[in-house]
C-alpha cells in the first residue's frame, strides 16, 4: 500500500497534462523560399530566403527556451537591446547594367543616434563563412531547400552574397506587440555558359549538383519560384519541366512578372522517387537582343596620375525618358585619402547640379573615415557626374598590408532612390505574398524603392622600398654575428700547450724499413 502511494504522484505527473487539454500552439514559424531568375545576359540567378518569425518580445520577456529562433541571436537581442541588424558578405559585383536591379536587403534604421554603419571593402568569402550561416537554420542542411547549399558549387559562381537580417515586426495595426523576424538570404549568379557547357539550358542538378528530395519538416511553407516571364506558349521557346501546378503574377521592380510555383509541401510536386529536379530548356535559341536598361544604375572610378593626388568620380545614370527623381548618395572614404571638399562638383547635362541636402563628416587619422551624404536630383535621360579630389597619405611602415603594391580597397558608394514604375503596383498582404515580394518596398503605385552599390575601388598609395630594410637587417645581422662570434670565441676558448709525443708502433716499423734501406731515420 505504501508503494502504491509513492507511485501515485508519478503517474499523475505523467498523465496529468494530457487530461488538462491540448498543448499550446508554437509561437514561432519558418518559411523557406527559392527564386530562380534567368537573367537577360543568359546567366541564372538563384535567391534563397529563410524567414524565422517568433512572437516574443525578447527585450522584455526572460526567455530560456528556444525552438526555431537561434539562441545565440536571441541572447544578442536581449543583452544589447538590439533594434535591427543587417550583416552581409558579398563576393563579386552585381552588374546592374546587364543583370537588371538586384534583390536588395531590408532598409536600415533611420535614427542616426542609434545607427552603426560599417563596411569592409575586401574579405575572402569561403566555406568558413557559409557553415555557421547554415547552422542558424532550423533544419541546417539536412532537409528542405538548404540541401542545395553545397559550398563547392556556390563559391564557383560569378556573384555570391549571403546575409542575415534581424528586425522587429508589428503584430497588429497599432503595434502594441511585436514579433522578431530573422531573415537569412543567399544570392548566387551562375554563369550559364560555364555550368551549362555553352548552353542556356539549366537544371537544379546542373547548378547545385543536388536535387530536392523533401521539405524541411519544421517549415510551414517551402516553395520554389521560377521566373517564366519570357515564356510564351504561342512561340514555345521555353519548356519548363515538370510543368507547374500553379503560377503567381505580380509587379516586381516596375515590371509585371510571372512565376511558376512549386510547393514542396504538396505531395504531388515531389514524385514517387522523392526527387524534384527543375529544368528549363530552350526549344530554339533566343534572339540576340540587347538586355533592357534599368532606369537607375551607377559606375565609379578613380582617375589621376602619380601617387600624390587623384580624383574619385561617380556616374549616376537616369535612363527614364521623361521622369526625374532624387537619389541619396552615401560615400565612406578611408582616412588615408584626404578629401578636398571644396573641389566637390556635380554636373548634369553639362550644367551644375546643386544637391538638395549634403552632410559631411571629416575623417580622423587612424580613427574614422570620411562620411559624405548627398541628395541629388537626377534629370530625365541624363548622366550625372559626382567628382571630388583627394591626396594620398603616407602610412607608417607597420600599417601596410603584406602585399602593399597590390593597393588598398575603397568601399563602394551606396545609392538609395524611389524609381518610377512603368506598371502600377497594387498593395499586397505581406503574410500571404511570397517572401521575395517584401524585398521591394513600394511607397505608392507609381514608384518602388531601390538600393544599389557601385564597384569597390583599388587605389595605390605611396609605398616605401621594403627591400631596403630587409637588406639592412640582413647585413647588420651578418656583421654582428661575425664580430660577436669571433670576439666571443676568443674570450671563451681555452688554449693548452701539447708536449711532443714519442713515436708509436708505426714510427718504429717505418724506421726499421728506412734502416734496412739505408735511409736516414725519422
Short mmCIF file of C-alpha atoms in Angstrom, two decimals:
data_model
loop_
_atom_site.label_atom_id
_atom_site.label_comp_id
_atom_site.label_asym_id
_atom_site.label_seq_id
_atom_site.Cartn_x
_atom_site.Cartn_y
_atom_site.Cartn_z
CA UNK A 1 0.00 0.00 0.00
CA UNK A 2 2.89 2.30 0.79
CA UNK A 3 4.44 1.55 -2.59
CA UNK A 4 1.19 2.43 -4.31
CA UNK A 5 1.04 5.75 -2.51
CA UNK A 6 4.58 6.57 -3.61
CA UNK A 7 3.81 5.77 -7.26
CA UNK A 8 0.58 7.75 -7.43
CA UNK A 9 2.18 11.20 -7.74
CA UNK A 10 4.46 9.94 -10.52
CA UNK A 11 1.53 8.57 -12.54
CA UNK A 12 -0.41 11.80 -12.02
CA UNK A 13 2.56 13.85 -13.16
CA UNK A 14 2.93 11.95 -16.41
CA UNK A 15 -0.72 11.62 -17.33
CA UNK A 16 -1.94 14.92 -15.91
CA UNK A 17 -1.09 17.31 -18.81
CA UNK A 18 -2.89 15.16 -21.38
CA UNK A 19 -6.05 15.29 -19.31
CA UNK A 20 -5.92 19.10 -18.92
CA UNK A 21 -6.15 19.84 -22.65
CA UNK A 22 -4.12 20.16 -25.83
CA UNK A 23 -0.63 21.74 -25.85
CA UNK A 24 -0.18 25.45 -26.57
CA UNK A 25 0.47 26.08 -30.29
CA UNK A 26 4.03 27.21 -31.11
CA UNK A 27 4.60 30.93 -31.37
CA UNK A 28 7.33 30.65 -33.98
CA UNK A 29 7.21 29.74 -37.65
CA UNK A 30 9.58 29.06 -40.53
CA UNK A 31 9.14 29.88 -44.23
CA UNK A 32 11.69 28.93 -46.86
CA UNK A 33 11.77 30.01 -50.47
CA UNK A 34 13.92 29.75 -53.59
CA UNK A 35 13.55 32.12 -56.56
CA UNK A 36 15.26 31.20 -59.84
CA UNK A 37 15.55 34.00 -62.40
CA UNK A 38 17.03 33.68 -65.90
CA UNK A 39 18.94 36.94 -66.45
CA UNK A 40 18.98 38.93 -69.72
CA UNK A 41 22.67 38.11 -70.19
CA UNK A 42 21.95 34.37 -70.23
CA UNK A 43 23.14 33.74 -66.67
CA UNK A 44 20.89 32.31 -63.96
CA UNK A 45 20.31 33.91 -60.54
CA UNK A 46 19.18 31.87 -57.54
CA UNK A 47 17.99 33.58 -54.34
CA UNK A 48 17.34 31.63 -51.14
CA UNK A 49 15.32 33.07 -48.28
CA UNK A 50 14.69 31.52 -44.88
CA UNK A 51 12.41 33.53 -42.56
CA UNK A 52 12.05 32.62 -38.91
CA UNK A 53 9.43 34.63 -37.02
CA UNK A 54 8.94 34.46 -33.25
CA UNK A 55 6.00 36.08 -31.44
CA UNK A 56 8.03 37.06 -28.41
CA UNK A 57 9.34 40.34 -27.03
CA UNK A 58 12.88 39.25 -26.26
CA UNK A 59 13.88 42.58 -24.68
CA UNK A 60 11.05 42.40 -22.11
CA UNK A 61 10.46 38.72 -21.56
CA UNK A 62 13.00 36.43 -19.93
CA UNK A 63 13.26 33.67 -22.49
CA UNK A 64 15.09 30.45 -21.68
CA UNK A 65 13.64 28.05 -24.25
CA UNK A 66 14.33 28.43 -27.96
CA UNK A 67 12.69 26.30 -30.62
CA UNK A 68 13.31 27.65 -34.13
CA UNK A 69 14.89 31.03 -33.43
CA UNK A 70 18.68 30.72 -32.86
CA UNK A 71 19.58 31.10 -29.22
CA UNK A 72 22.82 32.96 -29.97
CA UNK A 73 20.94 35.72 -31.83
CA UNK A 74 18.13 35.83 -29.27
CA UNK A 75 20.61 36.43 -26.46
CA UNK A 76 22.28 39.15 -28.55
CA UNK A 77 18.95 40.98 -28.91
CA UNK A 78 18.17 40.70 -25.20
CA UNK A 79 21.58 41.68 -23.86
CA UNK A 80 22.37 44.66 -26.09
CA UNK A 81 18.80 45.93 -26.70
CA UNK A 82 19.28 45.43 -30.42
CA UNK A 83 16.75 47.11 -32.71
CA UNK A 84 17.90 45.91 -36.13
CA UNK A 85 20.87 44.04 -37.55
CA UNK A 86 21.84 43.72 -41.21
CA UNK A 87 25.03 41.82 -41.98
CA UNK A 88 26.08 40.68 -45.45
CA UNK A 89 29.16 39.08 -47.03
CA UNK A 90 29.46 39.52 -50.78
CA UNK A 91 31.94 38.18 -53.30
CA UNK A 92 31.78 39.60 -56.82
CA UNK A 93 29.87 42.56 -58.20
CA UNK A 94 26.23 42.69 -59.24
CA UNK A 95 26.23 44.06 -62.80
CA UNK A 96 23.08 46.14 -62.77
CA UNK A 97 23.59 47.26 -66.36
CA UNK A 98 23.38 43.68 -67.70
CA UNK A 99 21.56 41.74 -64.95
CA UNK A 100 18.94 44.30 -64.01
CA UNK A 101 18.18 45.56 -60.47
CA UNK A 102 19.24 43.11 -57.73
CA UNK A 103 17.24 41.62 -54.89
CA UNK A 104 18.00 44.13 -52.16
CA UNK A 105 18.35 43.95 -48.43
CA UNK A 106 16.00 45.41 -45.85
CA UNK A 107 16.43 49.16 -45.24
CA UNK A 108 18.31 50.31 -42.09
CA UNK A 109 17.13 52.14 -39.04
CA UNK A 110 16.88 55.89 -39.87
CA UNK A 111 17.64 57.05 -36.30
CA UNK A 112 21.25 58.22 -36.68
CA UNK A 113 21.76 58.30 -32.93
CA UNK A 114 21.37 54.54 -32.71
CA UNK A 115 22.62 53.67 -36.20
CA UNK A 116 26.01 51.98 -36.62
CA UNK A 117 27.26 51.54 -40.17
CA UNK A 118 30.45 49.70 -41.12
CA UNK A 119 31.83 48.27 -44.33
CA UNK A 120 34.87 46.13 -45.14
CA UNK A 121 35.80 46.58 -48.80
CA UNK A 122 37.69 43.30 -49.10
CA UNK A 123 37.18 39.98 -47.35
CA UNK A 124 37.78 36.44 -48.51
CA UNK A 125 34.42 34.63 -48.55
CA UNK A 126 34.87 30.91 -48.07
CA UNK A 127 33.21 27.86 -46.56
CA UNK A 128 34.12 29.08 -43.07
CA UNK A 129 31.53 31.84 -43.58
CA UNK A 130 28.87 29.52 -45.01
CA UNK A 131 28.98 26.79 -42.34
CA UNK A 132 27.95 28.95 -39.33
CA UNK A 133 25.33 30.64 -41.52
CA UNK A 134 23.72 27.26 -42.28
CA UNK A 135 23.82 26.29 -38.60
CA UNK A 136 21.38 29.12 -37.85
CA UNK A 137 18.72 27.34 -39.94
CA UNK A 138 16.29 25.09 -38.01
CA UNK A 139 16.91 22.18 -40.42
CA UNK A 140 20.55 23.12 -41.02
CA UNK A 141 21.42 21.49 -44.37
CA UNK A 142 19.71 18.17 -43.68
CA UNK A 143 16.35 18.80 -45.37
CA UNK A 144 14.43 21.37 -47.38
CA UNK A 145 15.90 23.99 -49.67
CA UNK A 146 19.11 24.16 -47.63
CA UNK A 147 20.08 20.77 -49.09
CA UNK A 148 21.10 22.67 -52.24
CA UNK A 149 23.67 24.77 -50.35
CA UNK A 150 26.77 22.92 -51.48
CA UNK A 151 29.86 25.01 -50.86
CA UNK A 152 31.93 23.96 -53.88
CA UNK A 153 29.06 24.93 -56.21
CA UNK A 154 28.05 28.17 -54.50
CA UNK A 155 31.54 29.65 -54.48
CA UNK A 156 32.20 28.70 -58.10
CA UNK A 157 29.87 31.45 -59.32
CA UNK A 158 30.08 34.95 -60.78
CA UNK A 159 28.36 36.50 -57.77
CA UNK A 160 27.76 35.30 -54.24
CA UNK A 161 26.12 37.17 -51.35
CA UNK A 162 24.89 35.83 -48.03
CA UNK A 163 23.19 37.97 -45.40
CA UNK A 164 21.46 37.93 -42.01
CA UNK A 165 18.69 40.43 -41.23
CA UNK A 166 17.04 40.85 -37.83
CA UNK A 167 14.23 43.30 -37.25
CA UNK A 168 11.06 43.72 -35.13
CA UNK A 169 7.69 43.29 -36.86
CA UNK A 170 4.37 44.65 -35.57
CA UNK A 171 1.69 42.06 -34.85
CA UNK A 172 -1.22 44.48 -35.24
CA UNK A 173 -2.01 47.86 -36.77
CA UNK A 174 -1.29 49.78 -33.54
CA UNK A 175 1.97 47.90 -32.97
CA UNK A 176 1.15 47.24 -29.31
CA UNK A 177 3.13 43.99 -29.51
CA UNK A 178 5.97 42.92 -31.75
CA UNK A 179 7.50 39.78 -33.17
CA UNK A 180 11.13 39.24 -34.07
CA UNK A 181 11.98 38.27 -37.61
CA UNK A 182 15.20 36.59 -38.69
CA UNK A 183 15.67 36.55 -42.44
CA UNK A 184 18.62 34.71 -43.96
CA UNK A 185 19.21 35.38 -47.64
CA UNK A 186 21.69 33.92 -50.09
CA UNK A 187 22.00 35.05 -53.72
CA UNK A 188 24.21 33.49 -56.39
CA UNK A 189 24.60 34.03 -60.12
CA UNK A 190 25.65 31.03 -62.21
CA UNK A 191 27.45 31.55 -65.48
CA UNK A 192 25.25 29.61 -67.88
CA UNK A 193 27.99 29.22 -70.48
CA UNK A 194 30.32 27.65 -67.90
CA UNK A 195 27.94 25.47 -65.92
CA UNK A 196 25.81 24.69 -68.97
CA UNK A 197 28.73 23.92 -71.30
CA UNK A 198 27.88 26.78 -73.64
CA UNK A 199 24.10 26.28 -73.47
CA UNK A 200 21.47 28.36 -71.72
CA UNK A 201 19.59 25.28 -70.53
CA UNK A 202 19.78 24.73 -66.81
CA UNK A 203 18.52 22.47 -64.04
CA UNK A 204 18.83 22.19 -60.27
CA UNK A 205 21.29 19.33 -60.58
CA UNK A 206 23.43 21.19 -63.09
CA UNK A 207 23.65 24.26 -60.86
CA UNK A 208 23.85 22.71 -57.37
CA UNK A 209 24.87 19.09 -58.10
CA UNK A 210 21.86 18.09 -55.99
CA UNK A 211 18.09 17.84 -56.25
CA UNK A 212 15.23 18.42 -53.81
CA UNK A 213 14.03 15.30 -52.02
CA UNK A 214 11.91 16.56 -49.12
CA UNK A 215 10.82 19.81 -47.43
CA UNK A 216 12.02 20.89 -44.03
CA UNK A 217 9.62 19.23 -41.54
CA UNK A 218 9.70 22.36 -39.35
CA UNK A 219 8.70 24.72 -42.15
CA UNK A 220 5.13 25.92 -42.57
CA UNK A 221 5.88 26.93 -46.17
CA UNK A 222 8.50 25.63 -48.60
CA UNK A 223 8.27 26.82 -52.20
CA UNK A 224 10.34 27.27 -55.35
CA UNK A 225 9.55 30.11 -57.78
CA UNK A 226 10.84 30.12 -61.36
CA UNK A 227 10.64 33.33 -63.38
CA UNK A 228 8.88 32.43 -66.64
CA UNK A 229 8.02 35.97 -67.69
CA UNK A 230 9.60 35.47 -71.11
CA UNK A 231 7.79 32.16 -71.52
CA UNK A 232 5.15 32.35 -74.26
CA UNK A 233 3.09 29.33 -75.13
CA UNK A 234 2.44 30.67 -78.63
CA UNK A 235 6.12 30.85 -79.53
CA UNK A 236 7.02 27.87 -77.33
CA UNK A 237 10.64 28.96 -76.99
CA UNK A 238 10.88 27.78 -73.38
CA UNK A 239 10.00 24.49 -71.78
CA UNK A 240 9.71 24.14 -68.00
CA UNK A 241 9.83 20.62 -66.66
CA UNK A 242 7.99 19.43 -64.68
CA UNK A 243 5.04 21.67 -65.60
CA UNK A 244 3.96 23.90 -62.69
CA UNK A 245 0.68 23.25 -60.95
CA UNK A 246 0.14 26.95 -60.17
CA UNK A 247 1.57 30.33 -61.21
CA UNK A 248 1.98 33.68 -59.47
CA UNK A 249 1.87 37.15 -61.04
CA UNK A 250 2.88 40.47 -59.53
CA UNK A 251 4.70 43.72 -60.29
CA UNK A 252 8.36 43.42 -59.27
CA UNK A 253 10.71 46.38 -59.72
CA UNK A 254 8.26 48.12 -62.01
CA UNK A 255 7.80 45.10 -64.31
CA UNK A 256 5.00 42.57 -64.36
CA UNK A 257 6.44 39.15 -63.61
CA UNK A 258 5.06 35.63 -63.90
CA UNK A 259 6.43 32.82 -61.74
CA UNK A 260 5.93 29.07 -61.84
CA UNK A 261 5.25 27.87 -58.29
CA UNK A 262 6.36 24.52 -56.87
CA UNK A 263 5.12 23.81 -53.35
CA UNK A 264 7.31 21.19 -51.68
CA UNK A 265 4.66 20.54 -49.04
CA UNK A 266 2.36 19.31 -51.81
CA UNK A 267 2.87 15.57 -52.23
CA UNK A 268 2.08 15.85 -55.94
CA UNK A 269 5.13 18.05 -56.56
CA UNK A 270 7.74 15.55 -55.41
CA UNK A 271 7.14 12.39 -57.40
CA UNK A 272 7.25 8.80 -56.21
CA UNK A 273 11.05 8.73 -56.46
CA UNK A 274 11.17 11.60 -53.96
CA UNK A 275 13.20 13.69 -56.36
CA UNK A 276 12.48 17.13 -57.82
CA UNK A 277 14.87 18.38 -60.49
CA UNK A 278 13.53 21.53 -62.12
CA UNK A 279 14.67 22.03 -65.71
CA UNK A 280 14.34 24.86 -68.20
CA UNK A 281 15.14 24.18 -71.83
CA UNK A 282 15.17 26.49 -74.82
CA UNK A 283 13.46 24.82 -77.76
CA UNK A 284 15.09 27.35 -80.07
CA UNK A 285 17.84 29.83 -79.24
CA UNK A 286 16.51 33.24 -78.16
CA UNK A 287 17.14 36.20 -80.38
CA UNK A 288 20.27 38.19 -79.59
CA UNK A 289 18.59 41.31 -78.31
CA UNK A 290 20.14 43.94 -76.09
CA UNK A 291 19.16 43.49 -72.45
CA UNK A 292 16.70 46.06 -71.09
CA UNK A 293 18.42 49.00 -69.46
CA UNK A 294 17.35 49.69 -65.85
CA UNK A 295 16.14 53.17 -65.00
CA UNK A 296 18.94 53.64 -62.45
CA UNK A 297 22.50 52.34 -62.38
CA UNK A 298 25.90 53.76 -61.49
CA UNK A 299 29.61 53.46 -62.14
CA UNK A 300 32.59 54.58 -60.13
CA UNK A 301 36.27 55.03 -60.96
CA UNK A 302 39.46 56.76 -59.80
CA UNK A 303 41.49 59.00 -62.10
CA UNK A 304 44.75 60.92 -62.00
CA UNK A 305 48.43 60.08 -62.30
CA UNK A 306 51.24 59.68 -59.85
CA UNK A 307 50.98 58.76 -56.18
CA UNK A 308 50.31 62.17 -54.68
CA UNK A 309 46.79 63.20 -55.74
CA UNK A 310 43.80 61.85 -57.63
CA UNK A 311 40.06 62.15 -58.17
CA UNK A 312 37.08 59.99 -57.25
CA UNK A 313 34.26 60.06 -59.80
CA UNK A 314 30.78 58.53 -59.68
CA UNK A 315 28.46 58.42 -62.70
CA UNK A 316 24.71 58.22 -61.98
CA UNK A 317 22.54 57.15 -64.92
CA UNK A 318 18.84 58.01 -65.14
CA UNK A 319 17.52 56.35 -68.30
CA UNK A 320 13.85 57.19 -67.74
CA UNK A 321 12.63 59.09 -70.82
CA UNK A 322 10.61 61.77 -69.03
CA UNK A 323 10.75 61.33 -65.20
CA UNK A 324 13.30 62.92 -62.87
CA UNK A 325 13.78 61.57 -59.36
CA UNK A 326 16.11 62.18 -56.39
CA UNK A 327 18.90 59.84 -55.32
CA UNK A 328 20.55 59.62 -51.91
CA UNK A 329 24.30 59.04 -52.36
CA UNK A 330 26.37 57.78 -49.41
CA UNK A 331 30.18 57.60 -49.56
CA UNK A 332 32.61 56.35 -46.92
CA UNK A 333 36.23 57.07 -47.85
CA UNK A 334 39.23 55.87 -45.78
CA UNK A 335 41.16 58.45 -43.81
CA UNK A 336 44.38 57.95 -45.80
CA UNK A 337 42.64 59.54 -48.80
CA UNK A 338 42.46 63.17 -47.72
CA UNK A 339 39.43 64.68 -49.44
CA UNK A 340 39.35 68.29 -50.65
CA UNK A 341 35.68 69.11 -50.07
CA UNK A 342 35.95 72.46 -51.89
CA UNK A 343 36.65 70.51 -55.11
CA UNK A 344 33.30 68.67 -54.96
CA UNK A 345 31.49 69.14 -58.28
CA UNK A 346 28.16 67.76 -59.50
CA UNK A 347 27.21 68.19 -63.15
CA UNK A 348 24.19 67.03 -65.18
CA UNK A 349 23.93 67.61 -68.93
CA UNK A 350 26.89 69.97 -68.80
CA UNK A 351 25.37 72.18 -66.07
CA UNK A 352 26.00 72.43 -62.34
CA UNK A 353 23.60 70.40 -60.21
CA UNK A 354 23.35 71.63 -56.64
CA UNK A 355 22.38 68.93 -54.11
CA UNK A 356 19.24 69.45 -52.05
CA UNK A 357 20.92 68.07 -48.94
CA UNK A 358 24.56 67.49 -48.04
CA UNK A 359 26.19 66.14 -44.90
CA UNK A 360 29.93 65.76 -44.46
CA UNK A 361 31.81 64.34 -41.51
CA UNK A 362 35.59 64.69 -41.79
CA UNK A 363 37.88 61.80 -41.08
CA UNK A 364 40.24 61.40 -38.17
CA UNK A 365 43.57 59.79 -38.80
CA UNK A 366 43.52 56.13 -37.82
CA UNK A 367 40.15 56.56 -36.07
CA UNK A 368 37.29 57.07 -38.54
CA UNK A 369 36.79 57.54 -42.30
CA UNK A 370 35.21 60.38 -44.24
CA UNK A 371 31.41 60.32 -44.45
CA UNK A 372 29.73 62.16 -47.32
CA UNK A 373 25.97 62.02 -47.89
CA UNK A 374 24.08 63.96 -50.58
CA UNK A 375 20.56 64.14 -52.02
CA UNK A 376 20.84 64.74 -55.77
CA UNK A 377 18.07 65.30 -58.29
CA UNK A 378 18.67 63.28 -61.47
CA UNK A 379 17.13 64.83 -64.61
CA UNK A 380 15.36 62.57 -67.05
CA UNK A 381 17.55 60.72 -69.56
CA UNK A 382 20.78 62.10 -68.15
CA UNK A 383 24.18 61.18 -66.74
CA UNK A 384 25.17 62.96 -63.53
CA UNK A 385 28.85 63.08 -62.57
CA UNK A 386 29.94 63.50 -58.95
CA UNK A 387 33.68 64.08 -58.52
CA UNK A 388 35.98 65.09 -55.67
CA UNK A 389 39.76 65.37 -55.48
CA UNK A 390 41.93 63.76 -52.83
CA UNK A 391 45.52 63.49 -51.68
CA UNK A 392 47.19 60.23 -50.71
CA UNK A 393 48.69 59.99 -47.24
CA UNK A 394 51.92 58.22 -46.32
CA UNK A 395 51.30 55.43 -43.85
CA UNK A 396 53.58 54.13 -41.17
CA UNK A 397 55.59 51.16 -42.30
CA UNK A 398 53.75 48.92 -39.82
CA UNK A 399 50.35 49.92 -41.30
CA UNK A 400 50.99 48.46 -44.73
CA UNK A 401 49.47 45.15 -45.71
CA UNK A 402 51.65 42.14 -46.61
CA UNK A 403 51.08 42.97 -50.31
CA UNK A 404 51.23 46.81 -50.33
CA UNK A 405 51.93 47.05 -54.06
CA UNK A 406 48.54 45.42 -54.74
CA UNK A 407 46.83 48.59 -53.48
CA UNK A 408 44.14 49.46 -50.94
CA UNK A 409 40.41 48.93 -51.44
CA UNK A 410 37.86 51.75 -51.08
CA UNK A 411 34.31 50.77 -50.17
CA UNK A 412 31.60 51.24 -52.83
CA UNK A 413 29.11 54.06 -52.90
CA UNK A 414 25.52 53.37 -51.81
CA UNK A 415 22.58 54.68 -53.83
CA UNK A 416 19.03 54.78 -52.44
CA UNK A 417 16.14 56.03 -54.56
CA UNK A 418 12.45 55.74 -55.34
CA UNK A 419 12.49 54.76 -59.00
CA UNK A 420 9.41 55.43 -61.17
CA UNK A 421 7.48 52.33 -62.15
CA UNK A 422 6.11 51.67 -65.63
CA UNK A 423 3.38 49.40 -64.25
CA UNK A 424 1.16 50.37 -61.32
CA UNK A 425 1.59 48.09 -58.32
CA UNK A 426 -1.24 47.04 -56.04
CA UNK A 427 -0.96 46.81 -52.25
CA UNK A 428 -0.43 43.26 -51.09
CA UNK A 429 -0.66 41.31 -47.88
CA UNK A 430 2.91 40.61 -46.82
CA UNK A 431 1.97 37.49 -44.90
CA UNK A 432 0.15 35.93 -47.83
CA UNK A 433 2.53 37.02 -50.59
CA UNK A 434 5.91 35.39 -51.31
CA UNK A 435 8.90 36.39 -49.26
CA UNK A 436 10.74 37.97 -52.18
CA UNK A 437 7.83 40.40 -52.66
CA UNK A 438 8.65 42.09 -49.36
CA UNK A 439 12.18 42.86 -50.59
CA UNK A 440 10.83 45.64 -52.78
CA UNK A 441 9.03 48.23 -50.60
CA UNK A 442 6.56 50.28 -52.62
CA UNK A 443 5.79 53.82 -51.43
CA UNK A 444 2.87 54.17 -53.83
CA UNK A 445 1.66 52.63 -57.06
CA UNK A 446 4.00 54.76 -59.19
CA UNK A 447 7.44 54.08 -57.66
CA UNK A 448 9.47 51.44 -55.86
CA UNK A 449 12.50 51.55 -53.58
CA UNK A 450 15.92 50.55 -54.94
CA UNK A 451 19.31 50.36 -53.22
CA UNK A 452 22.38 49.87 -55.39
CA UNK A 453 26.11 49.56 -54.77
CA UNK A 454 28.89 50.68 -57.10
CA UNK A 455 32.18 48.90 -57.69
CA UNK A 456 34.81 48.97 -54.93
CA UNK A 457 37.91 50.88 -55.97
CA UNK A 458 41.55 49.83 -55.82
CA UNK A 459 43.84 52.78 -55.00
CA UNK A 460 47.63 52.71 -54.87
CA UNK A 461 49.38 54.58 -52.05
CA UNK A 462 52.97 55.78 -51.75
CA UNK A 463 54.85 52.64 -50.79
CA UNK A 464 58.42 52.60 -49.43
CA UNK A 465 61.01 50.17 -50.72
CA UNK A 466 60.57 47.35 -48.24
CA UNK A 467 63.61 45.55 -49.71
CA UNK A 468 65.99 48.15 -48.21
CA UNK A 469 65.06 47.43 -44.57
CA UNK A 470 65.37 43.75 -45.39
CA UNK A 471 68.86 44.26 -46.82
CA UNK A 472 69.92 46.42 -43.88
CA UNK A 473 68.63 43.85 -41.40
CA UNK A 474 70.43 41.02 -43.17
CA UNK A 475 73.72 42.98 -43.40
CA UNK A 476 73.55 44.13 -39.80
CA UNK A 477 72.81 40.64 -38.52
CA UNK A 478 75.70 39.23 -40.56
CA UNK A 479 78.18 41.80 -39.24
CA UNK A 480 77.00 41.35 -35.68
CA UNK A 481 77.17 37.57 -35.96
CA UNK A 482 80.70 37.59 -37.40
CA UNK A 483 82.12 40.20 -35.00
CA UNK A 484 80.35 38.99 -31.92
CA UNK A 485 81.03 35.37 -32.77
CA UNK A 486 84.76 35.92 -33.22
CA UNK A 487 85.05 38.05 -30.08
CA UNK A 488 83.04 35.57 -28.04
CA UNK A 489 85.20 32.71 -29.37
CA UNK A 490 88.39 34.47 -28.29
CA UNK A 491 87.01 35.15 -24.81
CA UNK A 492 85.67 31.70 -24.12
CA UNK A 493 88.27 29.46 -25.84
CA UNK A 494 90.94 27.80 -23.63
CA UNK A 495 94.47 27.25 -25.08
CA UNK A 496 96.69 24.31 -24.00
CA UNK A 497 100.40 23.51 -24.83
CA UNK A 498 100.78 19.98 -26.04
CA UNK A 499 104.03 18.09 -25.36
CA UNK A 500 105.55 16.25 -28.33
CA UNK A 501 104.85 12.58 -28.09
CA UNK A 502 107.26 9.77 -28.80
CA UNK A 503 106.68 7.72 -31.87
CA UNK A 504 104.46 4.72 -31.66
CA UNK A 505 104.47 1.34 -33.29
CA UNK A 506 104.02 2.80 -36.77
CA UNK A 507 107.06 5.05 -36.36
CA UNK A 508 109.19 2.14 -35.20
CA UNK A 509 108.22 0.00 -38.16
CA UNK A 510 108.97 2.88 -40.51
CA UNK A 511 112.47 3.36 -39.01
CA UNK A 512 113.22 -0.38 -39.33
CA UNK A 513 112.36 -0.21 -43.02
CA UNK A 514 114.36 3.01 -43.53
CA UNK A 515 117.39 1.46 -41.69
CA UNK A 516 117.26 -1.58 -43.94
CA UNK A 517 117.20 0.67 -46.99
CA UNK A 518 119.95 2.91 -45.67
CA UNK A 519 117.74 5.94 -45.41
CA UNK A 520 118.01 8.46 -42.52
CA UNK A 521 115.66 7.64 -39.71
CA UNK A 522 112.67 9.77 -38.81
#
